[in-house]
Amino acid sequence: MLDKEEAQDRGEEFWYGGKVTRRRLVGWSAASAGVLGATMLVPAPWRAAFGQAKPYRIGTLQPLSGAAAAGGKTALVGTQMAVDRINKSGGINGRPVELIVADYESKPDVGRRKAEKLVVEDKIDVHEGGFLSNVCLACMPVFEEYKIVNMIGVCLDTTITTSKCSRYTFRPFDYAPAQAVAFTPFLVGKMGKKWHIAYADYAWGQSTRDAYAEEIKKAGGQVVGTTGIPLGTADMTPFLSKITGDFDGLFGIFFGKDGVTVGNQAFDLGLTRRYKWAGDGAIAESTNLPALGRKIEGFVGINRYIPVLDAPLNTAAHKKFFEEAVARLKQIDPSGPLPDRYVQSNFEAMNALKMGMEKSGFRGREDTAKLIEALEGLEMKEGDDFPQGDKTLRKDDHQAFLREFIFDIKDGKHRIVEVVPKEKAMFAPACKFAST
């Protein structure tokens, strides 16, 4: 991360306005840390504009080391892109944003400790971030206890906005039931009636499995079997080799390195040639494609975001987001990965938080109730803040609904097959907030 002397050496181009909680990010080179630290820098012309304005302290928990580090690092890029843009455009309510980053090492117990440090020692005003669902679930009670708004950036576990919902937690992107509602008509109607589901055996994978099993049955299809594989399993062949029988398609629910592993090993075993191959879009994120090569060809998935500039993503706002994300990702990964849904959702989560803070006149923790009220029912319109498209943050459960993209992989690239409008991805609320 750049310090004051380095900023001065660069001709006063930037001034320092924040910090990283650990002062160094585990697993990153010094150069990468410098790039990531850019969020904590505000263009010099705004220094006078902000004057002595007290910064908003926004915490972000991300897995920058451990099993989910690859996704956590791209997620952080999205958060930092938004904070940079906010500060360059005058901050929020005339105040700059100071981003405080905490690495929870991909572990729930570490995540909870880091969340407590953010709220007690670092005295954050709000939180945006989170990646692994089991860590999000472990940290939610901390934000509720201290009455701090928690804007989730990635976590997809269904229970976050259903049975374990909290007044203080918001998810400004999709979740498994909405994806299942949007994707199942295509799966059963165009690919096959009988499915076997292989999934990452932890909170997100389990809840996503259940959502698809329910929707496939409703659509007249059948789930003939399921196979859970522990998170981080390097050799999945003992599990995958047991998947046999008479069915039409194999549906995968994996992400990150596990997505690469299942894609390669299922291909090597002949599963993805014997059966139709579909699943959660996280298997075929742009960051996974180089490691999957030709073995992911023909995969059909669903995702809230795919890195293409074809209609309806051929807008000026998306092109601007896309080009900046590509440049930033290349600085931390010379292979030049395209932006994934983790960059997109964290970028938009921070912008949703900004909208709520401006709408409520938020000053700090004492205005948490006002911020919650402003965020409930928030309408986010497609544009520079929300390049993915329009979305609604439902009041009943703090769950957002947005359009979904069904895609396949053709010649190593994403290709939009069908666009499902947000109205067709709606799922009834199943949340009852605890009395406060």
Short mmCIF file of C-alpha atoms in Angstrom, two decimals:
data_model
loop_
_atom_site.label_atom_id
_atom_site.label_comp_id
_atom_site.label_asym_id
_atom_site.label_seq_id
_atom_site.Cartn_x
_atom_site.Cartn_y
_atom_site.Cartn_z
CA MET A 1 0.00 0.00 0.00
CA LEU A 2 1.28 3.46 -0.81
CA ASP A 3 2.26 5.62 2.15
CA LYS A 4 2.52 9.41 2.39
CA GLU A 5 6.14 9.55 1.23
CA GLU A 6 5.37 7.42 -1.82
CA ALA A 7 2.40 9.65 -2.62
CA GLN A 8 4.67 12.69 -2.44
CA ASP A 9 7.19 10.97 -4.69
CA ARG A 10 4.44 10.69 -7.28
CA GLY A 11 4.12 14.46 -7.50
CA GLU A 12 1.27 14.85 -5.02
CA GLU A 13 -0.99 12.96 -7.43
CA PHE A 14 -2.72 11.31 -4.49
CA TRP A 15 -3.11 11.84 -0.77
CA TYR A 16 -3.47 9.11 1.78
CA GLY A 17 -6.91 8.71 3.31
CA GLY A 18 -7.22 5.26 4.82
CA LYS A 19 -5.61 2.07 6.00
CA VAL A 20 -5.59 -1.70 5.76
CA THR A 21 -6.13 -3.30 9.15
CA ARG A 22 -3.23 -5.73 8.91
CA ARG A 23 -0.91 -3.28 7.12
CA ARG A 24 -0.08 -6.08 4.72
CA LEU A 25 -2.29 -8.54 2.89
CA VAL A 26 -1.30 -12.17 3.23
CA GLY A 27 -0.66 -13.83 -0.12
CA TRP A 28 -0.16 -10.65 -2.12
CA SER A 29 3.07 -9.33 -3.51
CA ALA A 30 4.20 -5.84 -2.56
CA ALA A 31 3.20 -4.62 -6.00
CA SER A 32 -0.26 -6.15 -5.72
CA ALA A 33 -0.76 -4.66 -2.28
CA GLY A 34 0.09 -1.28 -3.75
CA VAL A 35 -2.58 -1.66 -6.40
CA LEU A 36 -5.16 -2.76 -3.88
CA GLY A 37 -4.27 0.12 -1.65
CA ALA A 38 -5.44 2.52 -4.32
CA THR A 39 -8.91 2.60 -2.78
CA MET A 40 -7.50 4.33 0.25
CA LEU A 41 -6.23 7.15 -1.97
CA VAL A 42 -8.27 10.21 -2.91
CA PRO A 43 -7.37 12.47 -5.85
CA ALA A 44 -5.63 15.63 -4.63
CA PRO A 45 -8.28 18.07 -5.94
CA TRP A 46 -10.77 16.60 -3.45
CA ARG A 47 -8.51 17.20 -0.48
CA ALA A 48 -9.61 20.81 -0.25
CA ALA A 49 -13.21 19.88 -0.99
CA PHE A 50 -13.35 17.41 1.90
CA GLY A 51 -11.44 19.74 4.22
CA GLN A 52 -11.77 18.53 7.80
CA ALA A 53 -14.85 16.41 7.06
CA LYS A 54 -14.87 13.28 9.17
CA PRO A 55 -14.56 10.18 6.94
CA TYR A 56 -17.09 7.39 7.00
CA ARG A 57 -15.34 4.26 8.23
CA ILE A 58 -16.52 1.34 6.14
CA GLY A 59 -15.23 -2.12 6.97
CA THR A 60 -14.91 -4.95 4.46
CA LEU A 61 -14.28 -8.57 5.41
CA GLN A 62 -12.73 -10.59 2.58
CA PRO A 63 -10.84 -13.93 2.32
CA LEU A 64 -7.47 -12.72 1.03
CA SER A 65 -5.72 -15.93 2.06
CA GLY A 66 -6.84 -19.54 2.44
CA ALA A 67 -9.15 -21.63 0.27
CA ALA A 68 -11.25 -18.75 -1.10
CA ALA A 69 -8.41 -16.26 -1.62
CA ALA A 70 -8.71 -16.11 -5.41
CA GLY A 71 -12.36 -15.01 -5.24
CA GLY A 72 -11.78 -12.74 -2.25
CA LYS A 73 -9.13 -10.79 -4.10
CA THR A 74 -11.37 -10.10 -7.10
CA ALA A 75 -14.24 -9.23 -4.74
CA LEU A 76 -12.04 -6.64 -3.07
CA VAL A 77 -11.26 -5.09 -6.45
CA GLY A 78 -14.99 -4.42 -6.92
CA THR A 79 -15.31 -2.79 -3.49
CA GLN A 80 -12.28 -0.61 -4.10
CA MET A 81 -13.47 0.45 -7.56
CA ALA A 82 -16.67 1.76 -5.99
CA VAL A 83 -14.93 3.53 -3.11
CA ASP A 84 -12.45 5.20 -5.47
CA ARG A 85 -15.29 6.44 -7.63
CA ILE A 86 -17.25 7.69 -4.62
CA ASN A 87 -14.31 9.64 -3.25
CA LYS A 88 -13.40 11.09 -6.64
CA SER A 89 -16.97 12.37 -7.04
CA GLY A 90 -17.11 14.13 -3.67
CA GLY A 91 -17.70 11.32 -1.19
CA ILE A 92 -20.99 10.58 0.54
CA ASN A 93 -22.87 13.54 2.01
CA GLY A 94 -19.69 15.57 1.48
CA ARG A 95 -17.56 13.14 3.51
CA PRO A 96 -14.82 10.83 2.22
CA VAL A 97 -14.89 7.06 2.66
CA GLU A 98 -12.12 5.34 4.60
CA LEU A 99 -12.08 1.64 3.73
CA ILE A 100 -10.82 -0.73 6.42
CA VAL A 101 -9.92 -4.16 5.01
CA ALA A 102 -9.76 -7.33 7.10
CA ASP A 103 -8.59 -10.73 5.83
CA TYR A 104 -10.49 -13.56 7.51
CA GLU A 105 -8.29 -16.28 5.98
CA SER A 106 -11.31 -18.24 4.67
CA LYS A 107 -12.18 -19.38 8.23
CA PRO A 108 -15.48 -18.75 10.08
CA ASP A 109 -13.86 -18.39 13.52
CA VAL A 110 -11.32 -15.91 12.20
CA GLY A 111 -14.12 -14.06 10.39
CA ARG A 112 -16.10 -13.58 13.57
CA ARG A 113 -13.04 -12.29 15.43
CA LYS A 114 -12.23 -9.89 12.60
CA ALA A 115 -15.83 -8.67 12.53
CA GLU A 116 -15.68 -7.96 16.27
CA LYS A 117 -12.42 -6.07 15.80
CA LEU A 118 -13.95 -3.96 13.03
CA VAL A 119 -16.94 -2.93 15.13
CA VAL A 120 -15.21 -2.57 18.53
CA GLU A 121 -11.67 -1.39 17.83
CA ASP A 122 -11.88 0.10 14.34
CA LYS A 123 -15.31 1.58 15.09
CA ILE A 124 -16.70 1.17 11.59
CA ASP A 125 -19.96 2.90 10.70
CA VAL A 126 -21.17 0.20 8.29
CA HIS A 127 -19.88 -3.00 6.69
CA GLU A 128 -19.80 -4.14 3.06
CA GLY A 129 -18.30 -7.45 1.97
CA GLY A 130 -18.21 -11.11 2.85
CA PHE A 131 -17.54 -14.00 0.48
CA LEU A 132 -17.90 -17.47 2.00
CA SER A 133 -21.45 -18.12 3.19
CA ASN A 134 -20.40 -19.94 6.36
CA VAL A 135 -18.33 -16.90 7.33
CA CYS A 136 -21.19 -14.51 6.53
CA LEU A 137 -23.47 -16.55 8.78
CA ALA A 138 -20.89 -16.53 11.58
CA CYS A 139 -20.50 -12.74 11.39
CA MET A 140 -24.14 -11.67 11.04
CA PRO A 141 -24.83 -11.86 14.82
CA VAL A 142 -21.91 -9.48 15.45
CA PHE A 143 -23.37 -6.79 13.20
CA GLU A 144 -26.81 -7.32 14.73
CA GLU A 145 -25.48 -7.05 18.29
CA TYR A 146 -23.75 -3.74 17.55
CA LYS A 147 -26.58 -2.49 15.31
CA ILE A 148 -24.46 -1.98 12.20
CA VAL A 149 -25.76 -2.32 8.65
CA ASN A 150 -24.14 -5.27 6.89
CA MET A 151 -24.30 -5.04 3.08
CA ILE A 152 -23.26 -8.43 1.71
CA GLY A 153 -21.02 -8.51 -1.34
CA VAL A 154 -20.97 -12.19 -2.37
CA CYS A 155 -22.48 -14.75 0.06
CA LEU A 156 -25.28 -16.77 -1.56
CA ASP A 157 -26.51 -19.09 1.18
CA THR A 158 -30.32 -19.10 1.03
CA THR A 159 -30.85 -18.88 4.80
CA ILE A 160 -29.15 -15.46 4.99
CA THR A 161 -32.38 -13.85 3.78
CA THR A 162 -34.81 -16.57 4.86
CA SER A 163 -34.67 -18.54 8.13
CA LYS A 164 -31.66 -16.61 9.50
CA CYS A 165 -32.56 -13.18 8.15
CA SER A 166 -31.59 -10.07 10.10
CA ARG A 167 -32.82 -6.48 10.04
CA TYR A 168 -29.21 -5.39 9.78
CA THR A 169 -28.17 -7.56 6.81
CA PHE A 170 -28.96 -6.85 3.15
CA ARG A 171 -28.16 -8.82 0.00
CA PRO A 172 -28.30 -6.56 -3.10
CA PHE A 173 -27.95 -9.42 -5.61
CA ASP A 174 -29.56 -12.80 -6.33
CA TYR A 175 -29.80 -16.01 -4.31
CA ALA A 176 -30.30 -19.69 -5.08
CA PRO A 177 -34.15 -19.79 -5.09
CA ALA A 178 -34.28 -16.94 -7.61
CA GLN A 179 -31.67 -18.57 -9.83
CA ALA A 180 -33.47 -21.91 -9.63
CA VAL A 181 -36.79 -20.32 -10.60
CA ALA A 182 -35.10 -18.58 -13.55
CA PHE A 183 -33.02 -21.55 -14.78
CA THR A 184 -35.18 -24.62 -14.19
CA PRO A 185 -37.61 -24.05 -17.11
CA PHE A 186 -34.59 -24.11 -19.42
CA LEU A 187 -33.02 -27.15 -17.73
CA VAL A 188 -36.16 -29.30 -17.77
CA GLY A 189 -37.70 -27.90 -20.95
CA LYS A 190 -34.63 -27.83 -23.19
CA MET A 191 -31.95 -30.08 -21.69
CA GLY A 192 -33.48 -33.04 -19.87
CA LYS A 193 -35.95 -34.28 -17.27
CA LYS A 194 -33.65 -36.33 -15.03
CA TRP A 195 -30.74 -34.73 -13.19
CA HIS A 196 -27.97 -35.68 -10.79
CA ILE A 197 -26.70 -32.81 -8.62
CA ALA A 198 -23.05 -32.61 -7.49
CA TYR A 199 -22.38 -29.81 -5.02
CA ALA A 200 -19.87 -28.22 -2.67
CA ASP A 201 -20.81 -29.74 0.67
CA TYR A 202 -21.19 -26.65 2.87
CA ALA A 203 -23.81 -23.96 3.55
CA TRP A 204 -24.08 -22.43 0.06
CA GLY A 205 -23.85 -25.69 -1.86
CA GLN A 206 -26.41 -27.40 0.35
CA SER A 207 -28.99 -24.61 0.16
CA THR A 208 -28.50 -24.27 -3.60
CA ARG A 209 -28.94 -28.04 -4.04
CA ASP A 210 -32.22 -27.86 -2.15
CA ALA A 211 -33.48 -24.92 -4.21
CA TYR A 212 -32.85 -26.67 -7.54
CA ALA A 213 -34.21 -30.00 -6.34
CA GLU A 214 -37.47 -28.29 -5.39
CA GLU A 215 -37.82 -26.36 -8.65
CA ILE A 216 -36.88 -29.31 -10.87
CA LYS A 217 -39.61 -31.37 -9.19
CA LYS A 218 -42.15 -28.53 -9.61
CA ALA A 219 -41.29 -28.33 -13.31
CA GLY A 220 -42.03 -32.03 -13.83
CA GLY A 221 -38.43 -33.17 -13.69
CA GLN A 222 -36.61 -35.49 -11.31
CA VAL A 223 -33.42 -35.41 -9.26
CA VAL A 224 -32.20 -39.00 -9.33
CA GLY A 225 -29.33 -38.45 -6.91
CA THR A 226 -27.00 -35.97 -5.25
CA THR A 227 -23.29 -36.05 -4.47
CA GLY A 228 -21.75 -33.74 -1.88
CA ILE A 229 -18.02 -33.06 -2.11
CA PRO A 230 -16.20 -31.32 0.78
CA LEU A 231 -14.98 -27.79 0.13
CA GLY A 232 -11.38 -27.70 -1.09
CA THR A 233 -11.18 -31.34 -2.21
CA ALA A 234 -8.21 -31.59 -4.57
CA ASP A 235 -9.06 -35.06 -5.90
CA MET A 236 -12.78 -35.39 -6.57
CA THR A 237 -12.51 -38.61 -8.58
CA PRO A 238 -13.52 -40.90 -5.67
CA PHE A 239 -16.80 -38.96 -5.48
CA LEU A 240 -17.36 -38.36 -9.19
CA SER A 241 -16.59 -41.95 -10.22
CA LYS A 242 -19.64 -43.11 -8.25
CA ILE A 243 -21.99 -40.99 -10.36
CA THR A 244 -23.57 -43.46 -12.78
CA GLY A 245 -27.00 -44.42 -14.00
CA ASP A 246 -29.77 -43.45 -16.36
CA PHE A 247 -30.29 -39.68 -16.26
CA ASP A 248 -30.05 -36.77 -18.67
CA GLY A 249 -27.87 -34.15 -17.05
CA LEU A 250 -25.23 -33.49 -14.42
CA PHE A 251 -25.76 -30.25 -12.51
CA GLY A 252 -22.76 -28.79 -10.67
CA ILE A 253 -22.72 -26.34 -7.75
CA PHE A 254 -19.11 -25.27 -7.16
CA PHE A 255 -16.96 -22.11 -7.26
CA GLY A 256 -13.32 -21.02 -7.36
CA LYS A 257 -10.70 -23.76 -7.40
CA ASP A 258 -13.38 -26.36 -6.78
CA GLY A 259 -15.10 -25.23 -9.98
CA VAL A 260 -11.87 -25.84 -11.90
CA THR A 261 -11.36 -29.20 -10.21
CA VAL A 262 -14.85 -30.53 -10.91
CA GLY A 263 -14.80 -29.25 -14.50
CA ASN A 264 -11.49 -30.92 -15.32
CA GLN A 265 -12.00 -34.17 -13.43
CA ALA A 266 -15.63 -34.71 -14.53
CA PHE A 267 -14.43 -34.29 -18.12
CA ASP A 268 -11.54 -36.72 -17.63
CA LEU A 269 -13.96 -39.32 -16.26
CA GLY A 270 -16.23 -38.82 -19.26
CA LEU A 271 -19.16 -37.52 -17.21
CA THR A 272 -19.54 -34.23 -19.06
CA ARG A 273 -19.55 -36.05 -22.40
CA ARG A 274 -21.93 -38.80 -21.30
CA TYR A 275 -24.46 -36.40 -19.75
CA LYS A 276 -25.63 -32.85 -20.42
CA TRP A 277 -23.40 -30.55 -18.36
CA ALA A 278 -24.91 -27.55 -16.56
CA GLY A 279 -24.69 -25.75 -13.26
CA ASP A 280 -24.12 -22.62 -11.27
CA GLY A 281 -22.26 -20.00 -13.28
CA ALA A 282 -19.53 -19.87 -10.65
CA ILE A 283 -18.03 -23.01 -12.18
CA ALA A 284 -17.30 -21.11 -15.37
CA GLU A 285 -16.37 -17.68 -14.01
CA SER A 286 -13.98 -15.80 -16.28
CA THR A 287 -11.18 -16.35 -13.76
CA ASN A 288 -11.67 -20.14 -14.07
CA LEU A 289 -11.77 -20.42 -17.86
CA PRO A 290 -7.99 -20.45 -18.52
CA ALA A 291 -7.52 -23.41 -16.15
CA LEU A 292 -10.49 -25.28 -17.64
CA GLY A 293 -9.53 -24.82 -21.27
CA ARG A 294 -11.47 -26.95 -23.76
CA LYS A 295 -12.84 -29.14 -20.98
CA ILE A 296 -15.54 -26.59 -20.11
CA GLU A 297 -16.72 -26.24 -23.72
CA GLY A 298 -20.50 -26.56 -23.99
CA PHE A 299 -21.19 -26.01 -20.29
CA VAL A 300 -24.54 -24.27 -19.71
CA GLY A 301 -24.88 -22.05 -16.65
CA ILE A 302 -26.76 -19.20 -15.04
CA ASN A 303 -25.22 -16.08 -13.58
CA ARG A 304 -26.20 -12.58 -12.61
CA TYR A 305 -23.16 -11.27 -14.48
CA ILE A 306 -21.03 -12.42 -17.38
CA PRO A 307 -18.17 -10.41 -18.90
CA VAL A 308 -19.50 -9.75 -22.40
CA LEU A 309 -20.43 -6.56 -24.21
CA ASP A 310 -23.30 -8.09 -26.17
CA ALA A 311 -26.91 -6.97 -25.73
CA PRO A 312 -28.29 -6.24 -23.21
CA LEU A 313 -24.86 -5.60 -21.64
CA ASN A 314 -23.73 -3.39 -24.53
CA THR A 315 -24.35 -0.18 -22.58
CA ALA A 316 -21.97 2.72 -22.01
CA ALA A 317 -22.20 2.16 -18.26
CA HIS A 318 -21.22 -1.51 -18.49
CA LYS A 319 -18.40 -0.78 -20.94
CA LYS A 320 -16.97 1.79 -18.51
CA PHE A 321 -17.18 -0.69 -15.60
CA PHE A 322 -15.77 -3.52 -17.72
CA GLU A 323 -12.76 -1.58 -18.96
CA GLU A 324 -11.78 -0.27 -15.52
CA ALA A 325 -12.17 -3.72 -13.97
CA VAL A 326 -10.03 -5.31 -16.68
CA ALA A 327 -7.27 -2.76 -16.08
CA ARG A 328 -7.30 -3.27 -12.31
CA LEU A 329 -7.41 -7.05 -12.50
CA LYS A 330 -4.47 -7.08 -14.90
CA GLN A 331 -2.41 -5.10 -12.38
CA ILE A 332 -2.81 -7.85 -9.80
CA ASP A 333 -2.87 -10.77 -12.26
CA PRO A 334 -0.72 -10.32 -15.41
CA SER A 335 -2.79 -12.99 -17.23
CA GLY A 336 -5.51 -10.34 -17.46
CA PRO A 337 -8.69 -12.08 -16.27
CA LEU A 338 -12.02 -10.54 -17.19
CA PRO A 339 -14.25 -9.26 -14.37
CA ASP A 340 -16.45 -11.82 -12.65
CA ARG A 341 -19.63 -11.61 -10.58
CA TYR A 342 -17.57 -11.01 -7.43
CA VAL A 343 -16.18 -7.75 -8.83
CA GLN A 344 -19.66 -6.75 -10.05
CA SER A 345 -21.62 -7.53 -6.88
CA ASN A 346 -19.18 -5.82 -4.51
CA PHE A 347 -19.03 -2.75 -6.75
CA GLU A 348 -22.82 -2.53 -6.78
CA ALA A 349 -23.19 -3.40 -3.07
CA MET A 350 -21.04 -0.42 -2.13
CA ASN A 351 -23.08 1.81 -4.43
CA ALA A 352 -26.33 0.57 -2.89
CA LEU A 353 -24.91 1.45 0.52
CA LYS A 354 -23.99 4.90 -0.78
CA MET A 355 -27.54 5.45 -2.04
CA GLY A 356 -29.02 4.51 1.31
CA MET A 357 -26.58 6.69 3.24
CA GLU A 358 -27.41 9.68 1.05
CA LYS A 359 -31.15 9.07 1.14
CA SER A 360 -31.20 8.77 4.96
CA GLY A 361 -28.74 11.58 5.70
CA PHE A 362 -26.69 8.97 7.56
CA ARG A 363 -24.16 10.43 10.03
CA GLY A 364 -22.96 7.30 11.81
CA ARG A 365 -24.13 4.35 13.88
CA GLU A 366 -26.69 6.50 15.65
CA ASP A 367 -28.56 6.65 12.32
CA THR A 368 -28.57 2.90 11.61
CA ALA A 369 -32.38 2.72 11.90
CA LYS A 370 -32.74 5.51 9.32
CA LEU A 371 -30.30 3.76 6.99
CA ILE A 372 -32.23 0.48 7.25
CA GLU A 373 -35.47 2.29 6.39
CA ALA A 374 -33.83 3.95 3.38
CA LEU A 375 -32.47 0.65 2.06
CA GLU A 376 -35.73 -1.29 2.40
CA GLY A 377 -37.45 -1.31 -0.96
CA LEU A 378 -34.52 0.51 -2.62
CA GLU A 379 -34.86 0.72 -6.41
CA MET A 380 -31.51 0.57 -8.19
CA LYS A 381 -31.55 1.68 -11.81
CA GLU A 382 -29.18 0.51 -14.53
CA GLY A 383 -26.36 3.00 -15.03
CA ASP A 384 -22.86 3.82 -13.82
CA ASP A 385 -23.65 2.71 -10.25
CA PHE A 386 -25.41 -0.49 -11.33
CA PRO A 387 -24.06 -1.64 -14.71
CA GLN A 388 -25.56 -5.14 -14.29
CA GLY A 389 -29.08 -3.75 -14.62
CA ASP A 390 -32.14 -2.69 -12.60
CA LYS A 391 -32.75 -4.35 -9.25
CA THR A 392 -35.09 -4.07 -6.29
CA LEU A 393 -34.03 -4.60 -2.66
CA ARG A 394 -37.19 -6.11 -1.15
CA LYS A 395 -38.34 -4.75 2.20
CA ASP A 396 -39.73 -8.06 3.48
CA ASP A 397 -36.42 -9.94 3.59
CA HIS A 398 -33.71 -7.51 2.38
CA GLN A 399 -33.22 -9.71 -0.69
CA ALA A 400 -32.68 -8.18 -4.13
CA PHE A 401 -34.10 -9.38 -7.43
CA LEU A 402 -32.47 -8.75 -10.79
CA ARG A 403 -32.24 -10.15 -14.29
CA GLU A 404 -30.35 -13.41 -14.85
CA PHE A 405 -28.24 -14.58 -17.77
CA ILE A 406 -28.37 -18.15 -19.06
CA PHE A 407 -25.18 -18.77 -21.02
CA ASP A 408 -23.03 -21.45 -22.57
CA ILE A 409 -19.30 -21.63 -23.21
CA LYS A 410 -18.46 -21.47 -26.91
CA ASP A 411 -14.84 -21.39 -28.09
CA GLY A 412 -13.71 -20.66 -24.56
CA LYS A 413 -15.97 -17.63 -24.12
CA HIS A 414 -19.31 -16.84 -22.52
CA ARG A 415 -22.24 -16.59 -24.89
CA ILE A 416 -25.67 -15.32 -23.78
CA VAL A 417 -28.34 -17.90 -24.59
CA GLU A 418 -31.29 -16.35 -22.78
CA VAL A 419 -32.00 -13.31 -20.59
CA VAL A 420 -34.48 -13.85 -17.76
CA PRO A 421 -36.05 -10.59 -16.53
CA LYS A 422 -36.09 -9.98 -12.79
CA GLU A 423 -39.88 -10.38 -12.69
CA LYS A 424 -39.44 -14.04 -13.71
CA ALA A 425 -36.82 -14.65 -11.02
CA MET A 426 -39.04 -13.63 -8.11
CA PHE A 427 -39.42 -15.96 -5.16
CA ALA A 428 -41.81 -15.46 -2.25
CA PRO A 429 -40.25 -14.09 0.97
CA ALA A 430 -39.68 -16.54 3.83
CA CYS A 431 -38.24 -14.19 6.45
CA LYS A 432 -39.53 -13.14 9.84
CA PHE A 433 -37.29 -10.53 11.44
CA ALA A 434 -36.68 -10.94 15.15
CA SER A 435 -38.21 -8.16 17.28
CA THR A 436 -35.70 -5.45 18.18
#
